[in-house]
PDB file of C-alpha atoms in Angstrom:
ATOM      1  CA  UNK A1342      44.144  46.639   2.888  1.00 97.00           C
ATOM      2  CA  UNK A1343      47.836  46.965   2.872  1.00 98.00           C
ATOM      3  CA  UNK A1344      48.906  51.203   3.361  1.00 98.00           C
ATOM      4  CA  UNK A1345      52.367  53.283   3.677  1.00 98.00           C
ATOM      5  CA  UNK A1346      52.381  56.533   5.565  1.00 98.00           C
ATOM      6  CA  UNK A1347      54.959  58.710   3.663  1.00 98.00           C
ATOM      7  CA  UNK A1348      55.597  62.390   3.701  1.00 97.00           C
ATOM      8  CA  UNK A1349      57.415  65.275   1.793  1.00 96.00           C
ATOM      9  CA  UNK A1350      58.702  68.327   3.579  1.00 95.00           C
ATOM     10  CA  UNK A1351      55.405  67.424   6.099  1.00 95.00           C
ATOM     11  CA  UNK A1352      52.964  67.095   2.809  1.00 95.00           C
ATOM     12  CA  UNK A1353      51.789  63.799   4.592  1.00 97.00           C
ATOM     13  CA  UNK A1354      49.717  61.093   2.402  1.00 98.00           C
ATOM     14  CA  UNK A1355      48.552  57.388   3.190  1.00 98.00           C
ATOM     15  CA  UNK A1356      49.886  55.208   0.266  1.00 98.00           C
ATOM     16  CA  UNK A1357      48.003  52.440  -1.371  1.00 98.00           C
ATOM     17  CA  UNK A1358      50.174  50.113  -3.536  1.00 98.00           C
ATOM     18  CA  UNK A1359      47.798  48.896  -6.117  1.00 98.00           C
ATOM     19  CA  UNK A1360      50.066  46.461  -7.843  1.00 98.00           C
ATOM     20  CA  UNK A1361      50.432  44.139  -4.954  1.00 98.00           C
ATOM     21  CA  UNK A1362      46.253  44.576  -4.033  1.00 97.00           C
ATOM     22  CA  UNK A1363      43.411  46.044  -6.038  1.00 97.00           C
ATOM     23  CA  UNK A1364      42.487  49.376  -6.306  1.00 97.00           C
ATOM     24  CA  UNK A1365      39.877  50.051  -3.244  1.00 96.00           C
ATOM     25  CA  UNK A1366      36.113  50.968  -4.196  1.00 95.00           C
ATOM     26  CA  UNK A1367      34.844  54.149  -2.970  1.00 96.00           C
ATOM     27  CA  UNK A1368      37.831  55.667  -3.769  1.00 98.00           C
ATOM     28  CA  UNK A1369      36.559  59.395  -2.007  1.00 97.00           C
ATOM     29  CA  UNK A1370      35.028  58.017   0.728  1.00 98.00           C
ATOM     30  CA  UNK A1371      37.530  56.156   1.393  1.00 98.00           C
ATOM     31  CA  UNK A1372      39.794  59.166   1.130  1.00 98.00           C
ATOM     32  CA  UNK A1373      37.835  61.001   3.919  1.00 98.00           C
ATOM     33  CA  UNK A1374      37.543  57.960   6.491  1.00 98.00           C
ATOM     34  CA  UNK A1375      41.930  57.376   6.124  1.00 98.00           C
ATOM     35  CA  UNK A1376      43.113  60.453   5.934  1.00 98.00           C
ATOM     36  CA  UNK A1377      41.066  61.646   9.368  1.00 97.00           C
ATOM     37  CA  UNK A1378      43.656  62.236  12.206  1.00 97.00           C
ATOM     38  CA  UNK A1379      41.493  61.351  15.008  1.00 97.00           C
ATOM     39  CA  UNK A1380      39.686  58.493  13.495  1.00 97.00           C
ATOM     40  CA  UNK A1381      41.801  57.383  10.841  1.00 97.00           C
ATOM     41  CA  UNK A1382      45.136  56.911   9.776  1.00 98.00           C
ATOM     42  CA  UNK A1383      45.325  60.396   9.546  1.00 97.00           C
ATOM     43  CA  UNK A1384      46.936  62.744   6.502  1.00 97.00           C
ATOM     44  CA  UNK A1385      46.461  65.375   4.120  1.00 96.00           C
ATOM     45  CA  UNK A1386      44.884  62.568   2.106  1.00 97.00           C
ATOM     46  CA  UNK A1387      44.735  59.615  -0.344  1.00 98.00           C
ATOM     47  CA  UNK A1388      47.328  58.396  -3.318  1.00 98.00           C
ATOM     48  CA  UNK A1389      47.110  54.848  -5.227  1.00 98.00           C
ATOM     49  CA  UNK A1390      49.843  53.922  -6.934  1.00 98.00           C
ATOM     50  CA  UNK A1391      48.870  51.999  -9.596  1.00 98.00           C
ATOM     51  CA  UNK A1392      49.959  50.111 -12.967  1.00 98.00           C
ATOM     52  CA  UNK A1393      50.234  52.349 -15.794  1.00 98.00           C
ATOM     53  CA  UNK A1394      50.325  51.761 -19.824  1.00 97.00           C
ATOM     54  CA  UNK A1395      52.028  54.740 -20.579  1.00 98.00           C
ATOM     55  CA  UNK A1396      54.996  54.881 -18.060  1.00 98.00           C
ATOM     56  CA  UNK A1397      56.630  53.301 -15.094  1.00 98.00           C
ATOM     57  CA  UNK A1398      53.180  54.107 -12.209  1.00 98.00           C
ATOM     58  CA  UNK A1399      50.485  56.038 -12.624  1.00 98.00           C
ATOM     59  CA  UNK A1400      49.406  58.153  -9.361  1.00 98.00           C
ATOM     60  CA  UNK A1401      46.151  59.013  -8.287  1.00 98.00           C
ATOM     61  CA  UNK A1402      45.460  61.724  -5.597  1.00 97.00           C
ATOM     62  CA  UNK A1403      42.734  62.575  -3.084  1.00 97.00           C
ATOM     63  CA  UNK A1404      42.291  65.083  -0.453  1.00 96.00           C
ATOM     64  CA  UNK A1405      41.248  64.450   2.693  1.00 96.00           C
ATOM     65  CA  UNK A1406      37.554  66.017   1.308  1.00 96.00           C
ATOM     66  CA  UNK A1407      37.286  62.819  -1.073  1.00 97.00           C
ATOM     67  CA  UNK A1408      38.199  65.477  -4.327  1.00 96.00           C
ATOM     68  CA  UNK A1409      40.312  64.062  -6.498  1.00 96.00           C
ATOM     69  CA  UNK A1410      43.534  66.742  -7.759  1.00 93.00           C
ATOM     70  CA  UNK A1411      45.273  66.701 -10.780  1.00 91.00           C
ATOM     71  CA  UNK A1412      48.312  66.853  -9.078  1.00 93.00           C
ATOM     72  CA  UNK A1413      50.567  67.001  -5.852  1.00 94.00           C
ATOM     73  CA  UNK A1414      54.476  67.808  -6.129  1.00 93.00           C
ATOM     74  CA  UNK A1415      54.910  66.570  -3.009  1.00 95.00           C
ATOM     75  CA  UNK A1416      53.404  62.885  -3.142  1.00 97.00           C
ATOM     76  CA  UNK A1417      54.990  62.500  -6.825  1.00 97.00           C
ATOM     77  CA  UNK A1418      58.172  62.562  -5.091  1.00 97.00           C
ATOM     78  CA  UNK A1419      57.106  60.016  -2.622  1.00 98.00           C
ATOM     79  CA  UNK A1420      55.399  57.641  -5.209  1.00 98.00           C
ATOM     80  CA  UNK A1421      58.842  57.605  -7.093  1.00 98.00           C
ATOM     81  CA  UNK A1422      60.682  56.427  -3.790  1.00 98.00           C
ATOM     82  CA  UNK A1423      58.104  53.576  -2.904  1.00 98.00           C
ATOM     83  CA  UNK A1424      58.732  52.153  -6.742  1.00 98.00           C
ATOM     84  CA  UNK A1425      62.048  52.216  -6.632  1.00 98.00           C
ATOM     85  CA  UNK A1426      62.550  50.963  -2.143  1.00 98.00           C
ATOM     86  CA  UNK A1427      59.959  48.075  -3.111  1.00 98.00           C
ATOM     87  CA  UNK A1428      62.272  47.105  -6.157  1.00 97.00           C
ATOM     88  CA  UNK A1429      59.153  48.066  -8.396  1.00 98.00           C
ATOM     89  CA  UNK A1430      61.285  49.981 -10.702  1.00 97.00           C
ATOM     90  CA  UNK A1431      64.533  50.056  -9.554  1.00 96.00           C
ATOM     91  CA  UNK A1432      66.252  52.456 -11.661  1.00 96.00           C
ATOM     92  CA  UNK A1433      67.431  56.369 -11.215  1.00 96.00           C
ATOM     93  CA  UNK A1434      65.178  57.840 -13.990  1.00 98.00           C
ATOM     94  CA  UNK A1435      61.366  57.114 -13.302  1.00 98.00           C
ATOM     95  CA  UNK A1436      58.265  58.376 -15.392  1.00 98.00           C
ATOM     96  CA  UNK A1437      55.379  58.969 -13.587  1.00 98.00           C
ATOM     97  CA  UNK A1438      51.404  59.340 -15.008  1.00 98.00           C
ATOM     98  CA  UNK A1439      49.752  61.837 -13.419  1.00 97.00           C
ATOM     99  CA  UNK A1440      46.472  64.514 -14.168  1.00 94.00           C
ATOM    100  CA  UNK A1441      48.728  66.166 -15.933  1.00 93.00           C
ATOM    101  CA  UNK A1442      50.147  63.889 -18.050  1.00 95.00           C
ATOM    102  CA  UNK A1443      53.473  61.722 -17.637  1.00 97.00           C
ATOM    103  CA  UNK A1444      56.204  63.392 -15.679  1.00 96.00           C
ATOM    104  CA  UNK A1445      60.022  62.699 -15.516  1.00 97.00           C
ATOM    105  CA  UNK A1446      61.612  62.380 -12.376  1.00 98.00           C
ATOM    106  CA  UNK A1447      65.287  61.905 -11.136  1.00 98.00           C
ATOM    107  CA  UNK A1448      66.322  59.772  -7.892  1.00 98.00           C
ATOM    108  CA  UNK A1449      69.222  60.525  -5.297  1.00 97.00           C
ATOM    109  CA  UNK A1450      69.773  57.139  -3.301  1.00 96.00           C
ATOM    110  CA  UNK A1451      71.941  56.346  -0.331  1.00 94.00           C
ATOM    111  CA  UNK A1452      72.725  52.885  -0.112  1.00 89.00           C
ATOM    112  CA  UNK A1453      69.338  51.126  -1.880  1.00 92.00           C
ATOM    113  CA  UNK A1454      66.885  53.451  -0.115  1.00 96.00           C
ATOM    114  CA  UNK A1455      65.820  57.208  -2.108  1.00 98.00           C
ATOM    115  CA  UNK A1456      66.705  60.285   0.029  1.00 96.00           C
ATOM    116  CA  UNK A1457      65.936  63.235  -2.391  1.00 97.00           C
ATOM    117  CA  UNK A1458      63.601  63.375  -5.901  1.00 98.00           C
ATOM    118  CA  UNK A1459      63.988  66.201  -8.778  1.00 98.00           C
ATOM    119  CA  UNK A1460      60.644  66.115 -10.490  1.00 97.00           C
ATOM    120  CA  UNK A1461      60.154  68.073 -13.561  1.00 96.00           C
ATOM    121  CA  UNK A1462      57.013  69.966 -12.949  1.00 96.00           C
ATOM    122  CA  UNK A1463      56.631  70.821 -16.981  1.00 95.00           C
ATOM    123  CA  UNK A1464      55.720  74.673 -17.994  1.00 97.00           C
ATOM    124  CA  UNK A1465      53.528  76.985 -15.559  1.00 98.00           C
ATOM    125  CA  UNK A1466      50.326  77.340 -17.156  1.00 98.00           C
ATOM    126  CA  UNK A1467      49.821  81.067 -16.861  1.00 98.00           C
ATOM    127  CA  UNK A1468      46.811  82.243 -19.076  1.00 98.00           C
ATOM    128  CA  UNK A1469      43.967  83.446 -17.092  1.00 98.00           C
ATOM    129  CA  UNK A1470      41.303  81.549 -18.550  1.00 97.00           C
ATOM    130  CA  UNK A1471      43.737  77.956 -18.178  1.00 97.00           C
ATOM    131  CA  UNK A1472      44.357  78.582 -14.544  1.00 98.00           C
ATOM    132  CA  UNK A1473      41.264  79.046 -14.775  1.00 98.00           C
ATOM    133  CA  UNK A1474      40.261  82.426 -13.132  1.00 98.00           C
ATOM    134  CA  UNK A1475      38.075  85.542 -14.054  1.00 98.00           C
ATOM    135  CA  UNK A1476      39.807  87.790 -12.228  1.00 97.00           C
ATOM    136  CA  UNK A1477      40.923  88.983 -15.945  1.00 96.00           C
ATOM    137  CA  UNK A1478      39.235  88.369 -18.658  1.00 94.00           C
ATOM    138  CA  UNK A1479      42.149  87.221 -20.965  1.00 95.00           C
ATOM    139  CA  UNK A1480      46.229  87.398 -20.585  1.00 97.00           C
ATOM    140  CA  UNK A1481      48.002  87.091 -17.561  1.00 98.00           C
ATOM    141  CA  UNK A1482      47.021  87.885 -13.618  1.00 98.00           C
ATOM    142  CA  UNK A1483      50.708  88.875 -12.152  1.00 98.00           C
ATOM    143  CA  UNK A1484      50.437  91.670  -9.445  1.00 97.00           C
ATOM    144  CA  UNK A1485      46.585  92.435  -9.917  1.00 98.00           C
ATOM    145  CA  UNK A1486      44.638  93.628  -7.236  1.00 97.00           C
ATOM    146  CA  UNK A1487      42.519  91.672  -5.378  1.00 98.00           C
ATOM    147  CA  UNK A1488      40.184  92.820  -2.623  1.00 97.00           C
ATOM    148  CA  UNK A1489      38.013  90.220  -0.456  1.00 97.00           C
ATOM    149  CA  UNK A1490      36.797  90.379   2.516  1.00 95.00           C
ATOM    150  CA  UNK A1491      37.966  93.936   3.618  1.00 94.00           C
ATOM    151  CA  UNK A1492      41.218  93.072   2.422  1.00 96.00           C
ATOM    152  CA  UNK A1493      43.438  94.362  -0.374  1.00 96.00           C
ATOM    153  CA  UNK A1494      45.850  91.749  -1.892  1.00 97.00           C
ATOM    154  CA  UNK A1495      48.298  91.725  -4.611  1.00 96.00           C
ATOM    155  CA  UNK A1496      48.201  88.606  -6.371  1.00 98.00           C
ATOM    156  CA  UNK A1497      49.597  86.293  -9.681  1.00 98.00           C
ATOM    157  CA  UNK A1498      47.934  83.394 -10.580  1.00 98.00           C
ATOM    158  CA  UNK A1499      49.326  80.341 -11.900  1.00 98.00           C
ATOM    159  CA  UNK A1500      48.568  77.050 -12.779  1.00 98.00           C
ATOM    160  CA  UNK A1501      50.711  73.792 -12.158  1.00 96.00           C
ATOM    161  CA  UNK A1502      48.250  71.557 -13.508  1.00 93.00           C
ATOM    162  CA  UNK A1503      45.960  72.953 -10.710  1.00 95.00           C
ATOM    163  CA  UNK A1504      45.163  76.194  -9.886  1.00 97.00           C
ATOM    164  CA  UNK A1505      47.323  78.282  -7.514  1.00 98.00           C
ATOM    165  CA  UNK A1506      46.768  82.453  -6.029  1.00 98.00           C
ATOM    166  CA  UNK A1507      50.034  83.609  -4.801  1.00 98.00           C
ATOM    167  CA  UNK A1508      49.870  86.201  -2.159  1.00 98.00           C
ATOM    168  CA  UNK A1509      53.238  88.277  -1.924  1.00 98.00           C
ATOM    169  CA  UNK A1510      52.842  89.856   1.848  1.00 98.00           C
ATOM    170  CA  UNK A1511      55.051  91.528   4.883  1.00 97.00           C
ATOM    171  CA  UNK A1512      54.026  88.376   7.119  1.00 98.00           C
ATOM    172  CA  UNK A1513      52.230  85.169   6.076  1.00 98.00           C
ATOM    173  CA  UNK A1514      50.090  85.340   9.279  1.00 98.00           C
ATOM    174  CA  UNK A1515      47.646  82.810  10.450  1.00 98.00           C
ATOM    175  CA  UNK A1516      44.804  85.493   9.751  1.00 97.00           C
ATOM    176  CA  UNK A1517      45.713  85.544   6.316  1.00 98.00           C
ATOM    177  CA  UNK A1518      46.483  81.904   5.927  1.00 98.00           C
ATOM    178  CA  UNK A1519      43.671  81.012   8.070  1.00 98.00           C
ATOM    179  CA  UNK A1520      40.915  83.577   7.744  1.00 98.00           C
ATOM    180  CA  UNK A1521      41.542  84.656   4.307  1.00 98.00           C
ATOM    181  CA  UNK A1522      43.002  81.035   2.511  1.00 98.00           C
ATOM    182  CA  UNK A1523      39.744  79.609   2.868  1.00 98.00           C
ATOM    183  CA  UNK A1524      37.350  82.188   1.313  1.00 98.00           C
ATOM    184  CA  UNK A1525      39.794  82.802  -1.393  1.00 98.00           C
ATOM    185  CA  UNK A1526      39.582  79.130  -2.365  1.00 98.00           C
ATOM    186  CA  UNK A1527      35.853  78.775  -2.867  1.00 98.00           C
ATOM    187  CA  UNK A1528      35.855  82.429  -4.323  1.00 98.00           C
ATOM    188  CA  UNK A1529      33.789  82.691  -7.553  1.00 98.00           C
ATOM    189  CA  UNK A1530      36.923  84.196  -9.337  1.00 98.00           C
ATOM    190  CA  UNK A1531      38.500  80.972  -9.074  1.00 98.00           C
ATOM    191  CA  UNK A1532      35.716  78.439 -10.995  1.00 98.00           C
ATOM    192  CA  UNK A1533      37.550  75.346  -9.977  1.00 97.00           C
ATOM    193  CA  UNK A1534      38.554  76.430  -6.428  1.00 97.00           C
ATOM    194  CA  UNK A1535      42.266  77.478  -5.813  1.00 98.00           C
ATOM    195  CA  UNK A1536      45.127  76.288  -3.517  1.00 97.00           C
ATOM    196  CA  UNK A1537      46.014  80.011  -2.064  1.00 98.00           C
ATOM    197  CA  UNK A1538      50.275  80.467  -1.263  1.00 98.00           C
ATOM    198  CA  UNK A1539      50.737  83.427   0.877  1.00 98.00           C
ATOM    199  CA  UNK A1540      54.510  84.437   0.469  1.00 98.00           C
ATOM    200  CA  UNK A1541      57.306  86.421   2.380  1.00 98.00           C
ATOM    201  CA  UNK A1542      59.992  87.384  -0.044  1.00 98.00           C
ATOM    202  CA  UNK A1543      63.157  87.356   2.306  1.00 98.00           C
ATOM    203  CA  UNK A1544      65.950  87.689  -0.548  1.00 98.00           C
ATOM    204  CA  UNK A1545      66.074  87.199  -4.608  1.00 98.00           C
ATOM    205  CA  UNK A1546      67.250  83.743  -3.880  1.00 98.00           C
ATOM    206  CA  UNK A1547      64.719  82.436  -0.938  1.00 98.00           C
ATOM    207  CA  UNK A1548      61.267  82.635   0.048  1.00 98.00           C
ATOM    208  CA  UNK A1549      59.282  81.280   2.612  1.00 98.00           C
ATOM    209  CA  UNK A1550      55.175  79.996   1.872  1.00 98.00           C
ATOM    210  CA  UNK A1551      52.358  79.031   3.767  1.00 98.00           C
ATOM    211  CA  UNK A1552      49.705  77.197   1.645  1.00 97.00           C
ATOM    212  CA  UNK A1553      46.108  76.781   2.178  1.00 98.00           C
ATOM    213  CA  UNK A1554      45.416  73.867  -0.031  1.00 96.00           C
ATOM    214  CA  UNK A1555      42.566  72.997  -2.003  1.00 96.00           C
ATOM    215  CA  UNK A1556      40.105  70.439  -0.460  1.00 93.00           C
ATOM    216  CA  UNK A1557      42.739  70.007   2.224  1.00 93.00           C
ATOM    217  CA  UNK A1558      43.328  73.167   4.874  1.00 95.00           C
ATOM    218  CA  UNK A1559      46.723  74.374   5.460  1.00 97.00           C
ATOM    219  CA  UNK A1560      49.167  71.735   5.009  1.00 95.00           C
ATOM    220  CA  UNK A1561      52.594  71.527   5.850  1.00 95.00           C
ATOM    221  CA  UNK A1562      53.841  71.690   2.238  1.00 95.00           C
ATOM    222  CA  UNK A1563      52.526  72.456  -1.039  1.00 94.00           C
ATOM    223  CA  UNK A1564      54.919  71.268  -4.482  1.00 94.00           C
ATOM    224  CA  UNK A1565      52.961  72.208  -6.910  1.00 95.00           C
ATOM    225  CA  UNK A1566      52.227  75.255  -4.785  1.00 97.00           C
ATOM    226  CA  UNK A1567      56.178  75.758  -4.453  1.00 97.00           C
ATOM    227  CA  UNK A1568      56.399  75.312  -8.444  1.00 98.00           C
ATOM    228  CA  UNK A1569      53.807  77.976  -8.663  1.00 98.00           C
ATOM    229  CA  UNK A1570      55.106  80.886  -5.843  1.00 98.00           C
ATOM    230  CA  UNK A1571      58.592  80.166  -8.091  1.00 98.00           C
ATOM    231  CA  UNK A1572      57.221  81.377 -11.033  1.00 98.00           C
ATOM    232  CA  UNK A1573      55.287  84.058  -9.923  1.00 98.00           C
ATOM    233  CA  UNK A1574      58.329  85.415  -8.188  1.00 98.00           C
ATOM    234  CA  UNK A1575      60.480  85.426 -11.113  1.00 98.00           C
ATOM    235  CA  UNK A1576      57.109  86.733 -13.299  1.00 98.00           C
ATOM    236  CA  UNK A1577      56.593  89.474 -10.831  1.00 98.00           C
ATOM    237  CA  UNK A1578      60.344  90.634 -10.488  1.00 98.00           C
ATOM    238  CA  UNK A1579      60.404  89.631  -6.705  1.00 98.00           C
ATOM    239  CA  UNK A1580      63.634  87.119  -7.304  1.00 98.00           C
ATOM    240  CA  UNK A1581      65.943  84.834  -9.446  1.00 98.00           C
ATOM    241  CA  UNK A1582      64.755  81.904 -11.003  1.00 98.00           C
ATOM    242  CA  UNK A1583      66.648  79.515  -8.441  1.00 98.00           C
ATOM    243  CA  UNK A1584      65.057  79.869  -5.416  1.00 98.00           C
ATOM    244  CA  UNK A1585      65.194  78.097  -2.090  1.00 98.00           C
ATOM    245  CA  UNK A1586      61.479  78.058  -0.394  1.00 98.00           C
ATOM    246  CA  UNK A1587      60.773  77.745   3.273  1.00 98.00           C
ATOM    247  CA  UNK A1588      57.693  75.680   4.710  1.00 97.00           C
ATOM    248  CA  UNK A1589      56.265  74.640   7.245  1.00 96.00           C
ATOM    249  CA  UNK A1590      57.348  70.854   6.956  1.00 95.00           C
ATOM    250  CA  UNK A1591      61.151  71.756   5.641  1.00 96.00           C
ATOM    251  CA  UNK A1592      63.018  73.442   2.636  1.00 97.00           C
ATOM    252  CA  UNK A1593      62.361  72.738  -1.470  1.00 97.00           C
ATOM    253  CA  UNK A1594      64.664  73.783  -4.257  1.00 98.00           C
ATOM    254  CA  UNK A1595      62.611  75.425  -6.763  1.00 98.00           C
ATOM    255  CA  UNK A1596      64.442  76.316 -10.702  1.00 98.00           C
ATOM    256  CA  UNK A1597      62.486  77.777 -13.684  1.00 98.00           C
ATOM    257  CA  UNK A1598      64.339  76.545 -16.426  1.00 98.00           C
ATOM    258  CA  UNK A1599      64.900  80.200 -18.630  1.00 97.00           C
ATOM    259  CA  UNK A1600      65.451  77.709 -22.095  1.00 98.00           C
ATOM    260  CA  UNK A1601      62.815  75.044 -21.476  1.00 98.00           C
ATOM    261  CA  UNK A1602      60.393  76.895 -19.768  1.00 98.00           C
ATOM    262  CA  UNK A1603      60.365  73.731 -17.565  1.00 98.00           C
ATOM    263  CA  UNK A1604      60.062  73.871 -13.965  1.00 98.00           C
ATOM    264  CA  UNK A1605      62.097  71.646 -11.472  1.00 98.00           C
ATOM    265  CA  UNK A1606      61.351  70.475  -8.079  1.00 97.00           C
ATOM    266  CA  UNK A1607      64.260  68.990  -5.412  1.00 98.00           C
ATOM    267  CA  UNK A1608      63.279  67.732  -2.079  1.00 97.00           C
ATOM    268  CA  UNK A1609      63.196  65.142   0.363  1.00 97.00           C
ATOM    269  CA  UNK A1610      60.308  61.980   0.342  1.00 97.00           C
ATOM    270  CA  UNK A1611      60.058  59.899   3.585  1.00 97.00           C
ATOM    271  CA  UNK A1612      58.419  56.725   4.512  1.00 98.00           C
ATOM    272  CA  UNK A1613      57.047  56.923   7.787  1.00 98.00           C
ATOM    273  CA  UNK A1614      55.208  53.470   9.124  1.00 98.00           C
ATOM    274  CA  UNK A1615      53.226  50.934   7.144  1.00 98.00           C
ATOM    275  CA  UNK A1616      49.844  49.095   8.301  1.00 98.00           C
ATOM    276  CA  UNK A1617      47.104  47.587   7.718  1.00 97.00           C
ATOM    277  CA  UNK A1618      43.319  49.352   7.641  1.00 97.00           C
ATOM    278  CA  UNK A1619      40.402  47.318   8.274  1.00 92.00           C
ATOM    279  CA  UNK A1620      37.826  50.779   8.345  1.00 77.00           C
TER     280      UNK A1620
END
């Protein structure tokens, strides 16, 4: 089987192209076996890119626990480069099918090879119950408390498709993003598990996130995460609604669209090395 290691702002996935080669059975197990650093190809998990009815690819994702998620920002923007480098779709307007439905996206090219993707994220999903969590019972969660674990946060939940809790704090530290990310994902509040942002607010116009990602561990970068720490920012009065996030793995361009109500996504997507997996 044919892969392509690619990564966005360090949110690094192992590619299968499913229109040159069928898709690959035991699609989660095969997730955790690739996407293993030591005794795999090593990533923060799976993505097929496959044929679609509706629009230009469809995407499936995996994380490196063999869940399938709705949706990664990240590895969109990476999917939209390999269709248009391999001369799948060659054109600067691509629509991708994803868990969430069928999302636009726009391509920046040097020469005949993609250097930076706007996706369209669509509208945060921001009821409690559609995220979904219990911390309320109805409306929205922006700035409730949130104890767990001896700890006191302050947190807004929002929902890109999957769920996100964004932690505002003085210092994302690796007790927080370490200690707490992972009991706050499998916390009973959430009912679907949550990817967990923990945020440092440095003006009204940038930001800079850690994520603890669902199924995954603390990844380099999170895009839907991004999408989501955006809005909760500009929900919770912390900044503008064009922001400029730090992470770990580089810098995203995050704008909540005031007419729309659309979110949109700018950064980089980079393939890395291509092989061939005989696990």
């Amino acid at each position: 089987m044919q892969f392509t290691k690619m990564q966005g702002a360090g949110n690094d996935y192992v590619y299968i192209d499913c229109f040159a080669q069928p898709t690959p059975e035991n699609i989660a197990d095969l997730a955790i076996r690739i996407s293993d650093r030591h005794f795999g190809v090593g990533g923060d998990g799976l993505v097929l890119i496959q044929p679609s009815e509706i629009a230009d690819a469809r995407m499936r994702m995996f994380n490196a626990d063999g869940s399938e998620s709705e949706m990664c920002g990240n590895a969109i923007r990476c999917v939209a480069k390999y269709l248009y480098d391999h001369d799948i779709r060659r054109t600067p307007t691509l629509n991708i099918e994803t868990g969430v439905g069928v999302l636009k996206l726009d391509l920046q090219a040097e020469g005949d090879r993609v250097q930076q993707v706007t996706v369209n994220m669509g509208k945060p999903i921001l009821e409690a119950a559609e995220v979904p969590t219990t911390i309320l019972p109805s409306g929205r969660v922006v700035d409730e408390k949130f104890e767990i674990d001896g700890h006191q946060l302050s947190v807004t939940c929002v929902s890109m498709g999957n769920p996100h809790c964004v932690c505002f704090v003085e210092s994302a530290t690796d007790e927080l993003v370490l200690g707490l990310g992972p009991k706050i994902e499998v916390d009973p509040r959430f009912p679907n598990r949550t990817n967990v942002e923990f945020v440092e607010v440095i003006s009204r116009g940038e930001l800079r996130q850690r994520t603890w990602e669902r199924g995954s561990g603390e990844t380099w970068a999170c895009g839907t995460g991004a999408s989501a720490v955006c809005a909760a920012a500009v929900l919770s009065g912390r900044t503008d609604r064009d922001v400029l996030i730090h992470l770990l793995g580089g810098d995203l361009r995050l704008r909540w669209d005031e007419a729309s109500g659309d979110m949109f996504k700018t950064g980089p997507a980079v393939e890395v090395f291509t092989g061939q997996w005989e696990g």
